[in-house]
Amino acid sequence: MSIRIGIMGYGNLSRGVEAAIRQNPDMELAAVFTRRDPATVKVKTEGVPVLNESEILNWKDRIDVLVLGGGSATDLPVQTPKYAEYFNVVDSFDTHARIGEHFANVDAAAKKGGNVAVISVGWDPGMFSLLRMVSDAVLPEGKHYTYWGRGVSQGHSDAIRRIEGVKDARQYTVPVQESVDKVRNGETPEFTARQMHTRECFVVAEEGADKARIEKEIKEMPNYFADYDTTVNFISEEELKAKHSGLPHGGFVIRSGVTGLDKEHKHIIEYKLQLDSNPEFTGSVLTAYARAAYKLSKEGMSGCKTVFDIAPAYLSSKSAEELRGHLL
Amino acid sequence: MSIRIGIMGYGNLSRGVEAAIRQNPDMELAAVFTRRDPATVKVKTEGVPVLNESEILNWKDRIDVLVLGGGSATDLPVQTPKYAEYFNVVDSFDTHARIGEHFANVDAAAKKGGNVAVISVGWDPGMFSLLRMVSDAVLPEGKHYTYWGRGVSQGHSDAIRRIEGVKDARQYTVPVQESVDKVRNGETPEFTARQMHTRECFVVAEEGADKARIEKEIKEMPNYFADYDTTVNFISEEELKAKHSGLPHGGFVIRSGVTGLDKEHKHIIEYKLQLDSNPEFTGSVLTAYARAAYKLSKEGMSGCKTVFDIAPAYLSSKSAEELRGHLL
């Protein structure tokens, strides 16, 4: 029998999960839930019902794992604890500063309901976390560096769109090659934010808008841009659509460490992602961890887990023998 | 209390484990065991006893995990099952074709003794396996490529040394850049062995030896060299010592996969290692998995495990809260 997946929400990430389920023959999409009028939502998988979020508890026995496709700012802090009481759940919560609090809330709910909840899954947090953690354990004396890009940051693009006079915008996060080269070469400097990444903005201004003011507001925006070298390019709506409509992303985690009695040997571990579609890759990671949640739940586990707590074999549809035979 | 580690054997890998233990404050080296006369073995850690292998069972209550530093050809197939009955053990068994058999033997012995045995730990098998497996689960439609080098293959160097007239030798395995570029570019060709790696040999011939015959024997050696483009350089003993005495290695695993309803998006996952010292890095991985074996055993687990079966958090000396706070 297939693992029956429910998806909460139907934005970019949820559509990435939907596409990933079709690549995993041991899974099926059981239902999609939305806050909108279900009649207005058309999913891509034939025969899959779209329901209002209010109906979800009627699906308790027809869904093995609920994947939460919402955002970290307002959706997941409410939804993940709420639904972990009734379903095995997986989310992509990525507000680093609030992970401790989120973990505690979700853990209590999941334990109360006897379910497995996996939080903060995706590529960062997620795959990058896994690599940072394992590399830290293997090379305990060293430093790690995380670079994002070149790729579209949806958070930064949204921040630009909120500026008066901006019609649309796309922001690329770009690693500073000089700093990357140093790290790959085994140097372990302390970098400022500015030394590691630059920010490239492509902005469509509304007619008659004051471009100089927009550029200034972007470059001086605290947290998002003020600490970076930022370039702002005003382009037409047509050019934005033609050249910047995809959501590519990626990045790399580097662990630079030493071994030896005199710490005389250097080692560089690098994990790199080049993603044509950020939401589809993130959705693929969520889907693999949905399988893990299902298997752990079948074994009688409950509570909140992160990528650190789950043995890799749980992610795979392959048997232990197949994994040892072909991938070890 | 520290995790008390015993090491079986005192070759390059065991010395790598010894050095790694010193970088892990929650561990101590309890004893080193050898088949040689213990009086002839000087370890680098002060106060650590060196004992003959025959005394090992007297140490049952003074060792938490025994790390087996021996080779896959003859040592580990005997030692790992033998000692898994009495100790938690970790080995670096890397004969891919015999992993199934080794796993079964070790699993039976470990279960009989109520111990945890972790086999095939290191970078390949080990870290590379972990990355192949996780990437296969995340991107189920795709291909993976494993490249080794540029680095010293000890197996290939040994094979050259067995040829008549060869005094010493060092063999470097080198990825073929053209093939690497194709894979990084998202192409997914089928490669022959020759298309992925070349082999560079540095050979010290004995005085008066027939160099042409040696070169021919190397290049035609089945399994080791016949399927590769191999270059043979005869050098002096002094040059070998000066330029080729280190044991650097490394390599990379690439997973190239697609997502999307029409499989229209490409994704490249790459995990890369650049290691100044192969045995010290491998020893560091073994040490992290020794910690995992200890923790799993404390939780009452037993039997044989691979990197696929162990949740990443078990590798770390840090608490779950620290890991979530700093590395997620």
Short mmCIF file of C-alpha atoms in Angstrom, two decimals, chain A residues 11-247:
data_model
loop_
_atom_site.label_atom_id
_atom_site.label_comp_id
_atom_site.label_asym_id
_atom_site.label_seq_id
_atom_site.Cartn_x
_atom_site.Cartn_y
_atom_site.Cartn_z
CA GLY A 11 1.79 27.57 -3.22
CA ASN A 12 5.15 26.99 -4.95
CA LEU A 13 6.47 24.63 -2.28
CA SER A 14 3.29 22.54 -2.17
CA ARG A 15 3.38 22.19 -5.95
CA GLY A 16 7.00 21.04 -5.58
CA VAL A 17 5.83 18.36 -3.14
CA GLU A 18 3.06 17.33 -5.53
CA ALA A 19 5.58 16.90 -8.36
CA ALA A 20 7.96 14.94 -6.11
CA ILE A 21 5.25 12.50 -5.01
CA ARG A 22 4.84 11.50 -8.66
CA GLN A 23 8.52 10.48 -8.74
CA ASN A 24 8.13 8.21 -5.70
CA PRO A 25 6.15 5.10 -6.60
CA ASP A 26 5.56 4.14 -2.95
CA MET A 27 3.57 7.34 -2.36
CA GLU A 28 0.31 8.87 -3.46
CA LEU A 29 -1.20 12.31 -3.06
CA ALA A 30 -4.43 11.80 -1.08
CA ALA A 31 -5.73 15.37 -0.79
CA VAL A 32 -4.80 19.05 -0.88
CA PHE A 33 -6.15 21.44 1.76
CA THR A 34 -6.48 25.17 1.28
CA ARG A 35 -7.73 28.26 3.08
CA ARG A 36 -9.14 29.47 -0.21
CA ASP A 37 -12.38 28.36 -1.82
CA PRO A 38 -11.43 24.84 -3.01
CA ALA A 39 -13.32 25.44 -6.27
CA THR A 40 -10.69 28.05 -7.21
CA VAL A 41 -7.73 25.66 -6.76
CA LYS A 42 -6.83 23.29 -9.59
CA VAL A 43 -4.19 20.71 -8.72
CA LYS A 44 -2.03 18.97 -11.31
CA THR A 45 -2.67 15.39 -10.19
CA GLU A 46 -5.82 13.93 -11.62
CA GLY A 47 -8.51 12.72 -9.24
CA VAL A 48 -7.04 14.35 -6.15
CA PRO A 49 -9.64 16.22 -4.07
CA VAL A 50 -9.08 19.81 -2.97
CA LEU A 51 -10.74 20.61 0.35
CA ASN A 52 -11.08 23.50 2.67
CA GLU A 53 -8.69 23.42 5.61
CA SER A 54 -11.71 23.17 7.94
CA GLU A 55 -12.42 19.64 6.71
CA ILE A 56 -9.00 18.22 7.46
CA LEU A 57 -9.86 16.27 10.61
CA ASN A 58 -12.29 14.15 8.60
CA TRP A 59 -9.19 12.88 6.77
CA LYS A 60 -7.43 11.55 9.85
CA ASP A 61 -7.73 7.93 8.70
CA ARG A 62 -7.04 8.61 5.04
CA ILE A 63 -3.72 10.44 5.36
CA ASP A 64 -0.46 8.94 6.62
CA VAL A 65 1.62 12.13 6.54
CA LEU A 66 0.56 15.77 6.19
CA VAL A 67 3.14 18.00 4.48
CA LEU A 68 2.79 21.64 5.50
CA GLY A 69 3.58 23.90 2.56
CA GLY A 70 3.14 27.22 4.38
CA GLY A 71 5.60 29.91 5.40
CA SER A 72 7.65 30.29 8.56
CA ALA A 73 6.49 33.79 9.45
CA THR A 74 2.86 33.14 10.29
CA ASP A 75 1.63 29.76 8.93
CA LEU A 76 3.92 27.12 10.41
CA PRO A 77 4.20 28.41 14.01
CA VAL A 78 0.43 27.83 14.21
CA GLN A 79 -0.16 24.95 11.80
CA THR A 80 2.63 22.54 12.69
CA PRO A 81 1.77 22.22 16.42
CA LYS A 82 -1.95 22.27 15.61
CA TYR A 83 -1.80 19.40 13.12
CA ALA A 84 0.98 17.38 14.78
CA GLU A 85 -1.62 16.37 17.33
CA TYR A 86 -3.66 14.60 14.62
CA PHE A 87 -1.22 13.68 11.86
CA ASN A 88 2.37 12.79 11.20
CA VAL A 89 3.63 16.09 9.78
CA VAL A 90 6.63 17.55 7.96
CA ASP A 91 7.41 21.27 7.67
CA SER A 92 10.14 23.54 6.30
CA PHE A 93 10.29 25.99 9.24
CA ASP A 94 13.36 28.13 8.60
CA THR A 95 13.39 30.99 11.12
CA HIS A 96 16.63 29.96 12.81
CA ALA A 97 16.16 32.14 15.87
CA ARG A 98 12.81 30.54 16.71
CA ILE A 99 13.59 26.87 16.05
CA GLY A 100 13.93 26.04 19.77
CA GLU A 101 10.48 27.38 20.56
CA HIS A 102 8.92 25.77 17.48
CA PHE A 103 10.54 22.43 18.33
CA ALA A 104 9.11 22.50 21.87
CA ASN A 105 5.58 23.36 20.73
CA VAL A 106 5.57 20.74 17.99
CA ASP A 107 7.14 18.10 20.23
CA ALA A 108 4.44 18.49 22.90
CA ALA A 109 1.63 18.27 20.33
CA ALA A 110 3.15 15.32 18.47
CA LYS A 111 3.70 13.38 21.68
CA LYS A 112 0.15 14.13 22.83
CA GLY A 113 -1.21 12.71 19.60
CA GLY A 114 1.32 9.88 19.29
CA ASN A 115 2.57 11.25 15.96
CA VAL A 116 5.93 11.96 14.36
CA ALA A 117 6.67 15.55 13.32
CA VAL A 118 9.75 16.46 11.29
CA ILE A 119 10.53 20.17 11.26
CA SER A 120 12.96 22.44 9.40
CA VAL A 121 13.33 20.20 6.36
CA GLY A 122 14.56 21.48 3.01
CA TRP A 123 18.02 22.46 1.87
CA ASP A 124 18.85 25.11 4.48
CA PRO A 125 17.80 24.23 7.09
CA GLY A 126 17.79 20.59 6.04
CA MET A 127 20.50 19.16 3.78
CA PHE A 128 22.94 21.96 4.67
CA SER A 129 22.27 21.37 8.38
CA LEU A 130 22.96 17.67 7.96
CA LEU A 131 26.27 18.42 6.27
CA ARG A 132 27.28 21.07 8.81
CA MET A 133 26.51 18.69 11.66
CA VAL A 134 28.15 15.55 10.31
CA SER A 135 31.23 17.51 9.19
CA ASP A 136 31.49 19.15 12.62
CA ALA A 137 31.43 15.70 14.24
CA VAL A 138 34.03 14.28 11.86
CA LEU A 139 36.36 17.31 11.98
CA PRO A 140 35.73 18.77 15.45
CA GLU A 141 38.56 21.32 15.10
CA GLY A 142 37.62 23.59 12.26
CA LYS A 143 35.19 26.15 10.94
CA HIS A 144 32.22 25.98 8.66
CA TYR A 145 31.10 28.47 6.05
CA THR A 146 27.68 28.58 4.40
CA TYR A 147 27.27 30.33 1.05
CA TRP A 148 23.95 30.82 -0.69
CA GLY A 149 23.55 31.46 -4.38
CA ARG A 150 23.82 32.46 -6.99
CA GLY A 151 20.03 32.30 -6.65
CA VAL A 152 16.77 34.04 -6.09
CA SER A 153 15.96 34.93 -2.49
CA GLN A 154 12.19 35.10 -2.25
CA GLY A 155 12.37 36.90 1.11
CA HIS A 156 14.59 39.64 -0.26
CA SER A 157 12.53 39.94 -3.45
CA ASP A 158 9.40 40.37 -1.32
CA ALA A 159 11.13 43.02 0.80
CA ILE A 160 11.85 45.09 -2.31
CA ARG A 161 8.27 44.70 -3.55
CA ARG A 162 6.99 46.31 -0.35
CA ILE A 163 8.79 49.58 -1.21
CA GLU A 164 6.52 52.33 -2.56
CA GLY A 165 6.79 52.68 -6.32
CA VAL A 166 8.04 49.11 -6.92
CA LYS A 167 5.88 47.03 -9.20
CA ASP A 168 7.93 43.84 -9.16
CA ALA A 169 11.43 42.74 -8.20
CA ARG A 170 13.84 39.86 -8.13
CA GLN A 171 16.87 39.65 -5.82
CA TYR A 172 19.83 37.37 -6.40
CA THR A 173 22.14 36.42 -3.56
CA VAL A 174 25.68 35.96 -4.90
CA PRO A 175 28.72 34.52 -3.10
CA VAL A 176 31.86 36.68 -3.19
CA GLN A 177 34.34 34.60 -5.19
CA GLU A 178 37.39 36.00 -3.43
CA SER A 179 36.14 34.81 -0.06
CA VAL A 180 35.09 31.41 -1.46
CA ASP A 181 38.56 30.93 -2.94
CA LYS A 182 40.19 31.61 0.43
CA VAL A 183 38.01 29.05 2.20
CA ARG A 184 38.50 26.40 -0.49
CA ASN A 185 42.22 27.04 -0.19
CA GLY A 186 42.15 26.05 3.49
CA GLU A 187 42.26 29.52 5.04
CA THR A 188 39.81 30.02 7.90
CA PRO A 189 39.18 33.77 8.18
CA GLU A 190 36.36 35.48 10.05
CA PHE A 191 34.19 37.19 7.44
CA THR A 192 31.64 39.96 7.73
CA ALA A 193 28.33 39.45 5.92
CA ARG A 194 29.58 41.87 3.24
CA GLN A 195 32.68 39.78 2.59
CA MET A 196 30.69 36.63 1.89
CA HIS A 197 27.74 37.72 -0.27
CA THR A 198 26.64 40.49 -2.57
CA ARG A 199 23.03 41.26 -3.49
CA GLU A 200 21.85 41.96 -7.05
CA CYS A 201 18.41 43.49 -7.46
CA PHE A 202 16.31 43.69 -10.62
CA VAL A 203 13.49 46.12 -10.09
CA VAL A 204 10.46 47.12 -12.15
CA ALA A 205 9.44 50.62 -11.05
CA GLU A 206 5.96 51.99 -11.43
CA GLU A 207 5.59 54.73 -14.01
CA GLY A 208 6.84 58.04 -12.69
CA ALA A 209 8.31 56.52 -9.53
CA ASP A 210 11.43 58.11 -8.04
CA LYS A 211 14.11 55.55 -8.90
CA ALA A 212 16.81 57.26 -6.88
CA ARG A 213 14.66 57.04 -3.75
CA ILE A 214 13.81 53.37 -4.41
CA GLU A 215 17.49 52.51 -4.87
CA LYS A 216 18.37 54.33 -1.64
CA GLU A 217 15.60 52.61 0.30
CA ILE A 218 16.75 49.21 -0.92
CA LYS A 219 20.42 49.79 -0.16
CA GLU A 220 19.71 51.15 3.31
CA MET A 221 17.15 48.53 4.36
CA PRO A 222 18.37 47.07 7.66
CA ASN A 223 18.97 43.27 7.94
CA TYR A 224 18.10 42.71 4.29
CA PHE A 225 20.55 44.96 2.41
CA ALA A 226 22.38 47.50 4.60
CA ASP A 227 25.15 45.04 5.53
CA TYR A 228 25.85 44.03 1.91
CA ASP A 229 27.21 45.51 -1.28
CA THR A 230 23.99 45.83 -3.21
CA THR A 231 23.48 46.69 -6.86
CA VAL A 232 20.11 47.84 -8.15
CA ASN A 233 19.14 47.50 -11.82
CA PHE A 234 15.89 48.99 -13.07
CA ILE A 235 14.44 46.93 -15.89
CA SER A 236 11.16 46.64 -17.76
CA GLU A 237 8.41 44.26 -16.77
CA GLU A 238 8.99 42.36 -20.01
CA GLU A 239 12.67 41.86 -19.26
CA LEU A 240 11.89 40.68 -15.73
CA LYS A 241 9.47 38.13 -17.09
CA ALA A 242 11.82 37.00 -19.86
CA LYS A 243 15.05 36.76 -17.89
CA HIS A 244 14.12 36.39 -14.22
CA SER A 245 10.99 34.28 -13.94
CA GLY A 246 12.64 31.09 -12.70
CA LEU A 247 13.45 30.27 -9.10
#
